[in-house]
Coordinates of N, CA and C in Angstrom, one line a residue:
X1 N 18.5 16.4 -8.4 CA 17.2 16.7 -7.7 C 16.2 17.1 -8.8
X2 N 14.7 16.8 -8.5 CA 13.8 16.9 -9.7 C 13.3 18.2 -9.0
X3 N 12.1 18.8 -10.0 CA 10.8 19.8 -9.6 C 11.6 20.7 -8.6
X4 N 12.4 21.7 -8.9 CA 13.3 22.6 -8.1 C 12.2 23.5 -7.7
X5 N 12.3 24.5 -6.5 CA 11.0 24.6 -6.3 C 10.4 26.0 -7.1
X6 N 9.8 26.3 -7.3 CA 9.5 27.8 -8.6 C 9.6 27.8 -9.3
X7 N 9.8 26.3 -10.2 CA 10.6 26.3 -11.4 C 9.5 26.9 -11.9
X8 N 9.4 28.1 -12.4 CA 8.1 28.1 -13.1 C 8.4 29.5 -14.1
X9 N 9.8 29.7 -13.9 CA 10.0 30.7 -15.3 C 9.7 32.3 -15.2
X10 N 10.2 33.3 -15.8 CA 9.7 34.5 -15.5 C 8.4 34.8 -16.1
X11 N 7.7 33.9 -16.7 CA 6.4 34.0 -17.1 C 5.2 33.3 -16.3
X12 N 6.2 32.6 -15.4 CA 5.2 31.3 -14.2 C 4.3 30.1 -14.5
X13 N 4.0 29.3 -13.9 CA 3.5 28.4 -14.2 C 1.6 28.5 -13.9
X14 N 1.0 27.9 -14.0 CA 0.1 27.8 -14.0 C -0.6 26.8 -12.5
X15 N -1.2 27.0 -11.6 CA -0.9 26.3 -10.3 C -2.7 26.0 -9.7
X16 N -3.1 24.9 -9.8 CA -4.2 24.8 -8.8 C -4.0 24.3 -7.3
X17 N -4.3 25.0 -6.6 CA -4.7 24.0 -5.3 C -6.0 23.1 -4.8
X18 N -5.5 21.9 -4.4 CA -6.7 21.0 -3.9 C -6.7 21.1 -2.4
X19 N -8.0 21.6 -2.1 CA -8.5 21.8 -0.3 C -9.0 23.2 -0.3
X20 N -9.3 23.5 0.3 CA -9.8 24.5 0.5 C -9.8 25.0 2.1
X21 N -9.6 23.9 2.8 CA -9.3 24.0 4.7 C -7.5 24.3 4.5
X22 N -7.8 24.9 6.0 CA -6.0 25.5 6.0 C -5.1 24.9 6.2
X23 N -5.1 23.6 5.4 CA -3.5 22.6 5.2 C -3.6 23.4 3.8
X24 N -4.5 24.0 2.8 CA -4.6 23.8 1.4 C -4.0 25.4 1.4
X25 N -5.1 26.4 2.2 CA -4.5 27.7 2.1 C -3.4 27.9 2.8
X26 N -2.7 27.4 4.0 CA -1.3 27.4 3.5 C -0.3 27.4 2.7
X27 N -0.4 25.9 2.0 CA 0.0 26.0 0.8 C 0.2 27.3 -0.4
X28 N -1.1 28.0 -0.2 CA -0.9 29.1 -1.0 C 0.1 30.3 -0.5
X29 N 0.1 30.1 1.1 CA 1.1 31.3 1.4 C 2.3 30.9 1.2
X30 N 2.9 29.7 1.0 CA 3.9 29.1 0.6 C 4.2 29.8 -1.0
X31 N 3.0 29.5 -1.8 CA 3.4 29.8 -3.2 C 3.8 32.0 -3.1
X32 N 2.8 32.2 -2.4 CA 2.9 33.7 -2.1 C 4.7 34.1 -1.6
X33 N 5.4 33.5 -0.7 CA 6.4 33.6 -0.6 C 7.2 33.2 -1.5
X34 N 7.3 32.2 -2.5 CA 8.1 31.5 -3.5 C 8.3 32.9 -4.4
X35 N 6.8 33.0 -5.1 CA 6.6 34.2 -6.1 C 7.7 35.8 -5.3
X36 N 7.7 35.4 -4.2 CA 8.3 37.8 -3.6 C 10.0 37.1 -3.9
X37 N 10.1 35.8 -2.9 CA 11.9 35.7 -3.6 C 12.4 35.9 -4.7
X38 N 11.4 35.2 -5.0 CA 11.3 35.3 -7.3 C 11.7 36.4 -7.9
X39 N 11.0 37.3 -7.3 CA 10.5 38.7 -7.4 C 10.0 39.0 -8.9
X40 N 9.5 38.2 -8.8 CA 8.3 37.7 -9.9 C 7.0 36.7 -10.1
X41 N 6.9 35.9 -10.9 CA 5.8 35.4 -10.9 C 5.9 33.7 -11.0
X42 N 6.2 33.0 -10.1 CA 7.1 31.8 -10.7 C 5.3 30.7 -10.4
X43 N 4.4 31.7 -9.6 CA 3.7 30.5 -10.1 C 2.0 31.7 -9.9
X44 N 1.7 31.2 -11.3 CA 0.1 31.5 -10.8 C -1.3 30.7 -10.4
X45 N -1.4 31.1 -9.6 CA -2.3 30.0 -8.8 C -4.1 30.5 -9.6
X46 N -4.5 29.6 -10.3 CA -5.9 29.6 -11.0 C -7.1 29.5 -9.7
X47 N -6.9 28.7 -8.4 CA -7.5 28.7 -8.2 C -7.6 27.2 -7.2
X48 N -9.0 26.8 -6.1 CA -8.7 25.7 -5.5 C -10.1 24.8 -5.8
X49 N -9.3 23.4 -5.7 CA -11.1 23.0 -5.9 C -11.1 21.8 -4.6
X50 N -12.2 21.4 -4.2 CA -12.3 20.7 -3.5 C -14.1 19.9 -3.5
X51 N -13.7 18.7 -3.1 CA -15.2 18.0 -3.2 C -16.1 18.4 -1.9
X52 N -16.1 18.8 -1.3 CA -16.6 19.3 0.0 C -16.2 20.4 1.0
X53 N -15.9 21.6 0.1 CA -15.7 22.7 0.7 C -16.8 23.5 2.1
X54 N -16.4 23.8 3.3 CA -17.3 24.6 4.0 C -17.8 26.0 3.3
X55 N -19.0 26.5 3.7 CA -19.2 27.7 3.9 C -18.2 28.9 4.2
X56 N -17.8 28.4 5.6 CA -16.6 28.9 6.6 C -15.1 29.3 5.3
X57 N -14.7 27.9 4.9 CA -13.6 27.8 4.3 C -13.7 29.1 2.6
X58 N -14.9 28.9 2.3 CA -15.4 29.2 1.0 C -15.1 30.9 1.3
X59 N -15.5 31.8 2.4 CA -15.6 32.7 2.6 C -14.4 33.1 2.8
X60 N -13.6 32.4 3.7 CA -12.2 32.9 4.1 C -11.1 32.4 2.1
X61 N -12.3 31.8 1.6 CA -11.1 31.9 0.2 C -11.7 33.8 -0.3
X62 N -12.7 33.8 -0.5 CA -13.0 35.2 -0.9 C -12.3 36.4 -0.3
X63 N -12.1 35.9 0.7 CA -11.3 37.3 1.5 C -9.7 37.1 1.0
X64 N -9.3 35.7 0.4 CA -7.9 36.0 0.0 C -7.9 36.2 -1.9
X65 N -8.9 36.3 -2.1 CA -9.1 37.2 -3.6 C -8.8 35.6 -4.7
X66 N -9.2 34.5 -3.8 CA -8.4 33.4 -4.7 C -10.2 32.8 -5.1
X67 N -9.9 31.7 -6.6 CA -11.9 31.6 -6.7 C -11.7 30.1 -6.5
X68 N -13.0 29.7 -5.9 CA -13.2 28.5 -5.8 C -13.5 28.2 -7.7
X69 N -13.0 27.0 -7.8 CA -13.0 26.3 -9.1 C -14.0 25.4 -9.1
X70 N -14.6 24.6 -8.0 CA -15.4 23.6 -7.8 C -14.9 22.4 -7.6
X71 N -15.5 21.0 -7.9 CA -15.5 19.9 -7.2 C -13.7 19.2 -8.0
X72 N -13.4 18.2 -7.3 CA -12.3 17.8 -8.1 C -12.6 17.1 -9.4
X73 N -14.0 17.4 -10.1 CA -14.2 17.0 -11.3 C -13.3 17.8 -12.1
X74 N -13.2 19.0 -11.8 CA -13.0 19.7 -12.3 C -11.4 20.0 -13.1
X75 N -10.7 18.6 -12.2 CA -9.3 18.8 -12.6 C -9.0 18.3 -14.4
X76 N -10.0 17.5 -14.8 CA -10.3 17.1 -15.8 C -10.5 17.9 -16.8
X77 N -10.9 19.4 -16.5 CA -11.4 20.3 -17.5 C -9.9 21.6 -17.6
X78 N -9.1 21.1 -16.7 CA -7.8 22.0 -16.7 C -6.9 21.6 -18.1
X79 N -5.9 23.0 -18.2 CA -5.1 23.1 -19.8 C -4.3 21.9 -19.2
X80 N -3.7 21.3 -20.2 CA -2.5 20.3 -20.3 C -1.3 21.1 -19.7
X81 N -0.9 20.6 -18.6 CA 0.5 21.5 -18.4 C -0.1 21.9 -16.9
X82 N -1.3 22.2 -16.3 CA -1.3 22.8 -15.2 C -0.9 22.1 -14.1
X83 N -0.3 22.7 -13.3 CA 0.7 22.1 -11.8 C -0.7 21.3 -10.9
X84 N -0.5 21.1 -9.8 CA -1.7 21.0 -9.1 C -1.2 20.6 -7.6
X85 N -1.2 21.3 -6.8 CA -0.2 21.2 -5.6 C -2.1 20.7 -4.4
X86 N -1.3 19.1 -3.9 CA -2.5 18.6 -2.9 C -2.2 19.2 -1.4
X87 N -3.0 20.0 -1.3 CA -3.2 20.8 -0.1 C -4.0 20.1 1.5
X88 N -3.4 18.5 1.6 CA -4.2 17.9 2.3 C -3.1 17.4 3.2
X89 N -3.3 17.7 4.5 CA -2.3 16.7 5.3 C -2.8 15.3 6.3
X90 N -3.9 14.7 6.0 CA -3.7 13.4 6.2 C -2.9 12.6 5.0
X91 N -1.9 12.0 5.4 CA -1.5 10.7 4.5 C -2.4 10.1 3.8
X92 N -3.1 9.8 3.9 CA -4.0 8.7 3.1 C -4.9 9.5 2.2
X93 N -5.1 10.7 2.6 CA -6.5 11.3 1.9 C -5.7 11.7 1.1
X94 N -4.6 12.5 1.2 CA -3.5 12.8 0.4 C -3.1 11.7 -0.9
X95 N -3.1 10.7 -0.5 CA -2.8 9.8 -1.5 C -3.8 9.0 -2.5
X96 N -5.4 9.3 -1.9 CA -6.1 9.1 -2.8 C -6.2 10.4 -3.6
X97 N -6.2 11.7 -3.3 CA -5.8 12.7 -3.9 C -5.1 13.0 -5.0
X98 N -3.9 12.3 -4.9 CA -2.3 12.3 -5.8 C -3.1 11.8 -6.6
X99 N -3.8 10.4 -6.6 CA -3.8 9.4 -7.3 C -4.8 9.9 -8.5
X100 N -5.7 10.6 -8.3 CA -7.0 11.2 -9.3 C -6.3 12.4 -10.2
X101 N -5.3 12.9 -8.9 CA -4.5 14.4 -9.8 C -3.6 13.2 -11.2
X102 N -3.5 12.2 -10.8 CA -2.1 11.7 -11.8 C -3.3 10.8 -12.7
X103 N -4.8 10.3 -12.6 CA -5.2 9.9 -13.4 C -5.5 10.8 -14.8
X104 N -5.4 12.1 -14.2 CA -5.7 13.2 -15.4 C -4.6 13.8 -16.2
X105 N -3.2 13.4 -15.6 CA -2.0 12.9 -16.4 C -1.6 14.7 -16.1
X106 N -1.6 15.5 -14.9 CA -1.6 16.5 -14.5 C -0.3 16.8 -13.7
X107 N 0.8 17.5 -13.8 CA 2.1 17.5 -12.8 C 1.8 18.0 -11.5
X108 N 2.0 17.5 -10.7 CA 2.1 17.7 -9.2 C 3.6 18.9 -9.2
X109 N 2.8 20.0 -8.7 CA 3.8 20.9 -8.2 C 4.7 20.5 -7.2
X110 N 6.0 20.7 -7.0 CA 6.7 21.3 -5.8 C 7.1 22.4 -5.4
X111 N 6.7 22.2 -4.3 CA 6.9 23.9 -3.3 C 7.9 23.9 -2.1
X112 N 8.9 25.2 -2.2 CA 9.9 24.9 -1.3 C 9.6 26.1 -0.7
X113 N 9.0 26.6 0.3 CA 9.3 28.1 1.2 C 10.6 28.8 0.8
X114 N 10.4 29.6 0.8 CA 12.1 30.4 1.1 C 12.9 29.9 2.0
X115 N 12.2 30.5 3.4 CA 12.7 29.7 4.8 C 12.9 28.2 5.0
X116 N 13.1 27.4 4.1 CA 13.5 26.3 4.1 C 14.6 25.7 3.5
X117 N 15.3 24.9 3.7 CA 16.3 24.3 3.2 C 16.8 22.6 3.0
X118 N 17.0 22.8 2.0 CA 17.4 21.4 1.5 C 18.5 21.2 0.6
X119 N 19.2 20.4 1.8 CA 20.8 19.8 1.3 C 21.3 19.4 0.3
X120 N 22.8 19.0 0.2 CA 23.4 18.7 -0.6 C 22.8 17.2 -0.3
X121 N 22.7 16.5 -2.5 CA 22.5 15.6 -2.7 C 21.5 15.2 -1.8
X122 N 20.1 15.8 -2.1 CA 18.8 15.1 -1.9 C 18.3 15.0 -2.7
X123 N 17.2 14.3 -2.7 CA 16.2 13.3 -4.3 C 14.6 13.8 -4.2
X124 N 14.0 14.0 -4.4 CA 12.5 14.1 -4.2 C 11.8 13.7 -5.5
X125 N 10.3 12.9 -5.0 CA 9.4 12.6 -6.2 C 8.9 14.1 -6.7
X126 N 7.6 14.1 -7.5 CA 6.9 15.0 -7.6 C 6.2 15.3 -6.5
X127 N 5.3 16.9 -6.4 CA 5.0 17.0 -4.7 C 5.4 17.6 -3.9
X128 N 6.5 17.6 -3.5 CA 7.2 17.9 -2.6 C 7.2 19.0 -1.6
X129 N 6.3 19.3 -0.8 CA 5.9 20.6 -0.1 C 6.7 21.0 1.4
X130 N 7.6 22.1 1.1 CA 8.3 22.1 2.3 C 7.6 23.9 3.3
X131 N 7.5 23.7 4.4 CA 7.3 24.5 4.8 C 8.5 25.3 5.3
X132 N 7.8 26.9 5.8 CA 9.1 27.6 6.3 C 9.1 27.0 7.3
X133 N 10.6 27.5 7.5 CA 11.6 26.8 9.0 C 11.9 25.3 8.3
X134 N 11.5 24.2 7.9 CA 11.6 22.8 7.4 C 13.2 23.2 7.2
X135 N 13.7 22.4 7.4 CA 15.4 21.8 7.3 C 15.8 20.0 7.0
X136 N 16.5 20.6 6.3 CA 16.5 18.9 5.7 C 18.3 18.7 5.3
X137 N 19.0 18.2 6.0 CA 20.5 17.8 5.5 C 20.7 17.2 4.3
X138 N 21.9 16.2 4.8 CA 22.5 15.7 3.5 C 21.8 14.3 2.9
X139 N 22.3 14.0 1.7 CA 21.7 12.4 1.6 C 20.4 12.3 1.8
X140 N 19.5 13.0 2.0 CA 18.1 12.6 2.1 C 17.4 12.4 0.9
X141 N 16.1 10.8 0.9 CA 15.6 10.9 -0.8 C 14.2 10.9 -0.2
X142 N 13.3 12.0 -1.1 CA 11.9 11.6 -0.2 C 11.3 10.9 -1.6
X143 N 10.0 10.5 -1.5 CA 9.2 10.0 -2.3 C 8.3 11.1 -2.6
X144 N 6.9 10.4 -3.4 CA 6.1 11.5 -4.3 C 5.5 12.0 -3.2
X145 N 4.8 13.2 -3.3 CA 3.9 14.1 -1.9 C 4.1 13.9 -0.8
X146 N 5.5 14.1 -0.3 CA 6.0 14.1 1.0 C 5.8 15.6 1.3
X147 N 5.3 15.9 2.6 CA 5.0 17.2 2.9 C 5.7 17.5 4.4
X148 N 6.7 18.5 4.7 CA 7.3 18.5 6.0 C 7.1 20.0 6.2
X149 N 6.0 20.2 7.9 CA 5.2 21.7 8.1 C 6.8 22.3 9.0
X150 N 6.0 23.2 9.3 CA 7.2 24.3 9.4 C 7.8 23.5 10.9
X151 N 8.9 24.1 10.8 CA 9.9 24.0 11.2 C 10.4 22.5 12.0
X152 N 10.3 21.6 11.0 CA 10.3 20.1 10.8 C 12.4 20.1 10.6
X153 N 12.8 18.7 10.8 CA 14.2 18.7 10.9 C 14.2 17.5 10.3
X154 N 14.9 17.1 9.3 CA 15.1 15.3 9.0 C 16.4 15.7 9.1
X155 N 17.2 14.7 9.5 CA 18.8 14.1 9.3 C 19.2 13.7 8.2
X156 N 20.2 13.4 8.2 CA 21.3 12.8 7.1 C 20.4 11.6 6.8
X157 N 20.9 11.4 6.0 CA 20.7 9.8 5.1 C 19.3 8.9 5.2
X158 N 18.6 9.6 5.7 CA 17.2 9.3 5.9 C 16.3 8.9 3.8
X159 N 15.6 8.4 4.4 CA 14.8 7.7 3.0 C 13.1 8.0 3.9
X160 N 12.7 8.6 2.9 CA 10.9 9.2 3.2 C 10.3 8.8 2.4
X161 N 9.5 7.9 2.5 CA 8.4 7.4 1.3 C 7.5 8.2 1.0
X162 N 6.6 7.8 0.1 CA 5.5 8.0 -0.7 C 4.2 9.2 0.3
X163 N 3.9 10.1 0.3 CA 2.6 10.6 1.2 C 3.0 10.6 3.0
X164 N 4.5 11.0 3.0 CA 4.1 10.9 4.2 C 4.2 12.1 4.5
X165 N 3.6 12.5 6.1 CA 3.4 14.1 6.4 C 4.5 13.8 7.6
X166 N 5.7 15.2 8.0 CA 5.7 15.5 9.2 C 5.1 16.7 9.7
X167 N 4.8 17.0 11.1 CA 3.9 18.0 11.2 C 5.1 19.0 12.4
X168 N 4.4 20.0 12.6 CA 5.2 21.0 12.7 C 6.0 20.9 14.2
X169 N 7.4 21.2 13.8 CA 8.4 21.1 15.2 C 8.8 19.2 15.5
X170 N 8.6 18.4 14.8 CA 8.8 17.1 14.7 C 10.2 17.2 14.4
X171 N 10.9 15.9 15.0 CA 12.6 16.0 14.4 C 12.9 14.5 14.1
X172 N 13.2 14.3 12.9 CA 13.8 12.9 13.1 C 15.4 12.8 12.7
X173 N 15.6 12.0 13.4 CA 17.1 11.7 12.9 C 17.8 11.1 12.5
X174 N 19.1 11.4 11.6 CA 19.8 10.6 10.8 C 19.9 9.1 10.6
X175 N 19.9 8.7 9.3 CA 19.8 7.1 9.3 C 18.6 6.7 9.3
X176 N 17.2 7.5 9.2 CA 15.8 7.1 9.6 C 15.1 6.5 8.3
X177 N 14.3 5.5 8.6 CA 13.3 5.3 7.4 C 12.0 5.2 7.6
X178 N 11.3 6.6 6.8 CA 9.6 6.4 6.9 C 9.2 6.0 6.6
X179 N 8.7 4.6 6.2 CA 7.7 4.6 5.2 C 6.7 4.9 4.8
X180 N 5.7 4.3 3.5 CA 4.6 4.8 2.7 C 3.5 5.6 3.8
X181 N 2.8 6.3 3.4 CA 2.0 7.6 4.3 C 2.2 7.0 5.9
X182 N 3.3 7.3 6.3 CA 3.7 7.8 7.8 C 3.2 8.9 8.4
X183 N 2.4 9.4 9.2 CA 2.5 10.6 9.9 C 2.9 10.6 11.0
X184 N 3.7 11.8 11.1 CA 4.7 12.2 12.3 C 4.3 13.3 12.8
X185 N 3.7 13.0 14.5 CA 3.1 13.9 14.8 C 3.5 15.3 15.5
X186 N 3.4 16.5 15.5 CA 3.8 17.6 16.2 C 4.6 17.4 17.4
X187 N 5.6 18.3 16.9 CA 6.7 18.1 18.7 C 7.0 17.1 18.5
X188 N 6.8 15.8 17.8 CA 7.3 14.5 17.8 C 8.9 14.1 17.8
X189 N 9.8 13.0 18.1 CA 11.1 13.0 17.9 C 10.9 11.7 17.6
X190 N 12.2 11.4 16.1 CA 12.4 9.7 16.2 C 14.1 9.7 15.8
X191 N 14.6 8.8 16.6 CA 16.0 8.9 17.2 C 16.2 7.9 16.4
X192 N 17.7 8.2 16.3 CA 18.7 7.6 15.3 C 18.5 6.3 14.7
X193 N 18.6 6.2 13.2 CA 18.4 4.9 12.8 C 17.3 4.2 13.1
X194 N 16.0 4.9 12.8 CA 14.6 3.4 13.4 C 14.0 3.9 12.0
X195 N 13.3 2.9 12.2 CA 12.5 2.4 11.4 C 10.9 2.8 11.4
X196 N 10.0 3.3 10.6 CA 8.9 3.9 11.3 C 8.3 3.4 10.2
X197 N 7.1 2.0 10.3 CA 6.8 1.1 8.9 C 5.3 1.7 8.5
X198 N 5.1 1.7 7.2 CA 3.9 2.0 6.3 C 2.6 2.4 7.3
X199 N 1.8 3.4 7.1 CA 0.7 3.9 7.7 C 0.9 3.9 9.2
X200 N 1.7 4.0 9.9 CA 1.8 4.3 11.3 C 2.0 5.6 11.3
X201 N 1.5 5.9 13.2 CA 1.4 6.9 13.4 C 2.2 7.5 14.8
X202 N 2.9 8.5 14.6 CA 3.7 9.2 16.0 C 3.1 9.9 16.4
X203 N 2.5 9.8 17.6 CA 1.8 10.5 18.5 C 2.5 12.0 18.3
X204 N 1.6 12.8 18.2 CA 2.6 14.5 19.0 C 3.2 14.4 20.5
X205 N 4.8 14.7 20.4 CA 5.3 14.9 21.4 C 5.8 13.7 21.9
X206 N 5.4 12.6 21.1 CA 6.2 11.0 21.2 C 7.6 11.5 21.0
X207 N 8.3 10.3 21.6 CA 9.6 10.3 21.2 C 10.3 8.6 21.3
X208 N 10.3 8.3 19.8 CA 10.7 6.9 19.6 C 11.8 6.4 19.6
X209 N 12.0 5.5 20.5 CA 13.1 4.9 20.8 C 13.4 3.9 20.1
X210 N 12.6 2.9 19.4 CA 12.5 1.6 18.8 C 11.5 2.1 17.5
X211 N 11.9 0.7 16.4 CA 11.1 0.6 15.5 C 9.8 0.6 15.6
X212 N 9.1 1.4 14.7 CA 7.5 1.3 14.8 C 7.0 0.4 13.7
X213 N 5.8 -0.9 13.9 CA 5.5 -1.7 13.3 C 4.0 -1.0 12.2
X214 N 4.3 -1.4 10.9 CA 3.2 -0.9 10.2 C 2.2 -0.7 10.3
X215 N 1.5 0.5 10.3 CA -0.1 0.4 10.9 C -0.5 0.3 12.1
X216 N 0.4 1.1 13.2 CA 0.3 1.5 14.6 C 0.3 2.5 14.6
X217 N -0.3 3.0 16.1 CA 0.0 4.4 16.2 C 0.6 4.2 18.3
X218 N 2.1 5.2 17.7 CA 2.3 5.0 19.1 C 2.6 6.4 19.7
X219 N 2.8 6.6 21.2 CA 2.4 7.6 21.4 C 3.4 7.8 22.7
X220 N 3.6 9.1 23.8 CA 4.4 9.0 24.8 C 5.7 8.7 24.8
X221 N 6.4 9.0 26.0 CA 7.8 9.1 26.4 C 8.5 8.3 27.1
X222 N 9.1 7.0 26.4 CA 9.0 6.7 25.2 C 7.6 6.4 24.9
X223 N 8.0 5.9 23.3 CA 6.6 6.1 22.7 C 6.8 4.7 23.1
X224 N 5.3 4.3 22.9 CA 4.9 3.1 22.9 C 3.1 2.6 22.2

């Protein structure tokens, strides 16, 4: 298994977040819990930048003592070595995201909650963002910036591509295949062995019975 999560040493790593809306500050309370298990410093967070930060967003970073860094130009002007954890949960935006973090030749952090777990013999890209409650068995391999919100469930032997999101209380089960930026929506269920193809979408509180074809979005019980 790569990018264990905290790896970041009793001296810590060095950590930006991208977003500044609350998929991003999340993220940070994730690193905040990584760091108390630690009971040390396994990551220090410099700061978040974003191309289009609110007012709203800008002020509630002030109140968590964290500094805006500025636009994502800025990732260009960071030391060599700095982490950079994408605090975005649409799939796609996410992945134009990754893509500008990896043109600056920058490591994508992984973040594992405490409250989370991940099995024997799983694989992950760079990225990797698990929220608390997230549970994840055996045999599972995800791809780069796969992100699964709290209290998310994959099965056995499941394969998770590239950018996909599941969002919170979604369950999929054993044998499943997501592909490239999948989003799996809240409350959502996808039952044994299907298939859920590139850029599609699971309604919240769907529950899929059958394969889903690339670049749909289906929804209801069954989904459809």
């Amino acid at each position: 298994m790569t990018g264990a999560a905290g790896d970041g040493g009793a001296a810590g790593l060095e950590l930006v977040i991208v977003g500044c809306a609350g998929h991003g500050r999340e993220l940070l309370d994730i690193v905040h819990a990584i760091n108390e298990a630690a009971a040390g410093t396994a990551w220090r967070v410099r700061g978040f930048v974003d191309d289009t930060p609110t007012e709203v967003n800008l002020k509630r970073l002030q109140r968590l003592d964290v500094p805006y860094l500025g636009s994502l130009v800025t990732l260009g002007d960071l030391p060599t070595g700095t982490h950079v954890a994408v605090g975005i949960g649409d799939p796609r935006s996410r992945r134009r995201v990754a893509r500008r973090v990896a043109s600056h030749r920058l490591p994508a952090a992984t973040l594992v909650h405490p409250d989370a777990t991940l099995g024997t013999d799983a694989e992950h890209g760079e990225g990797l963002v698990l929220f608390a409650g997230a549970r994840v068995t055996t045999n599972v391999t995800f791809g780069h910036h796969v992100q699964l919100n709290q209290n998310v469930t994959i099965g056995h032997d499941c394969v998770v591509r590239d950018h996909v999101s599941v969002n919170p209380l979604a369950a999929v089960s054993g044998d499943c295949h997501l592909d490239e930026g999948v989003l799996v929506g809240a409350g959502a269920v996808v039952l044994q062995g299907l298939r859920i193809g590139a850029e599609a979408t699971v309604g919240a509180g769907a529950c899929v019975v059958r394969d889903v074809p690339a670049g749909t979005v289906v929804k209801g019980v069954p989904a459809r």
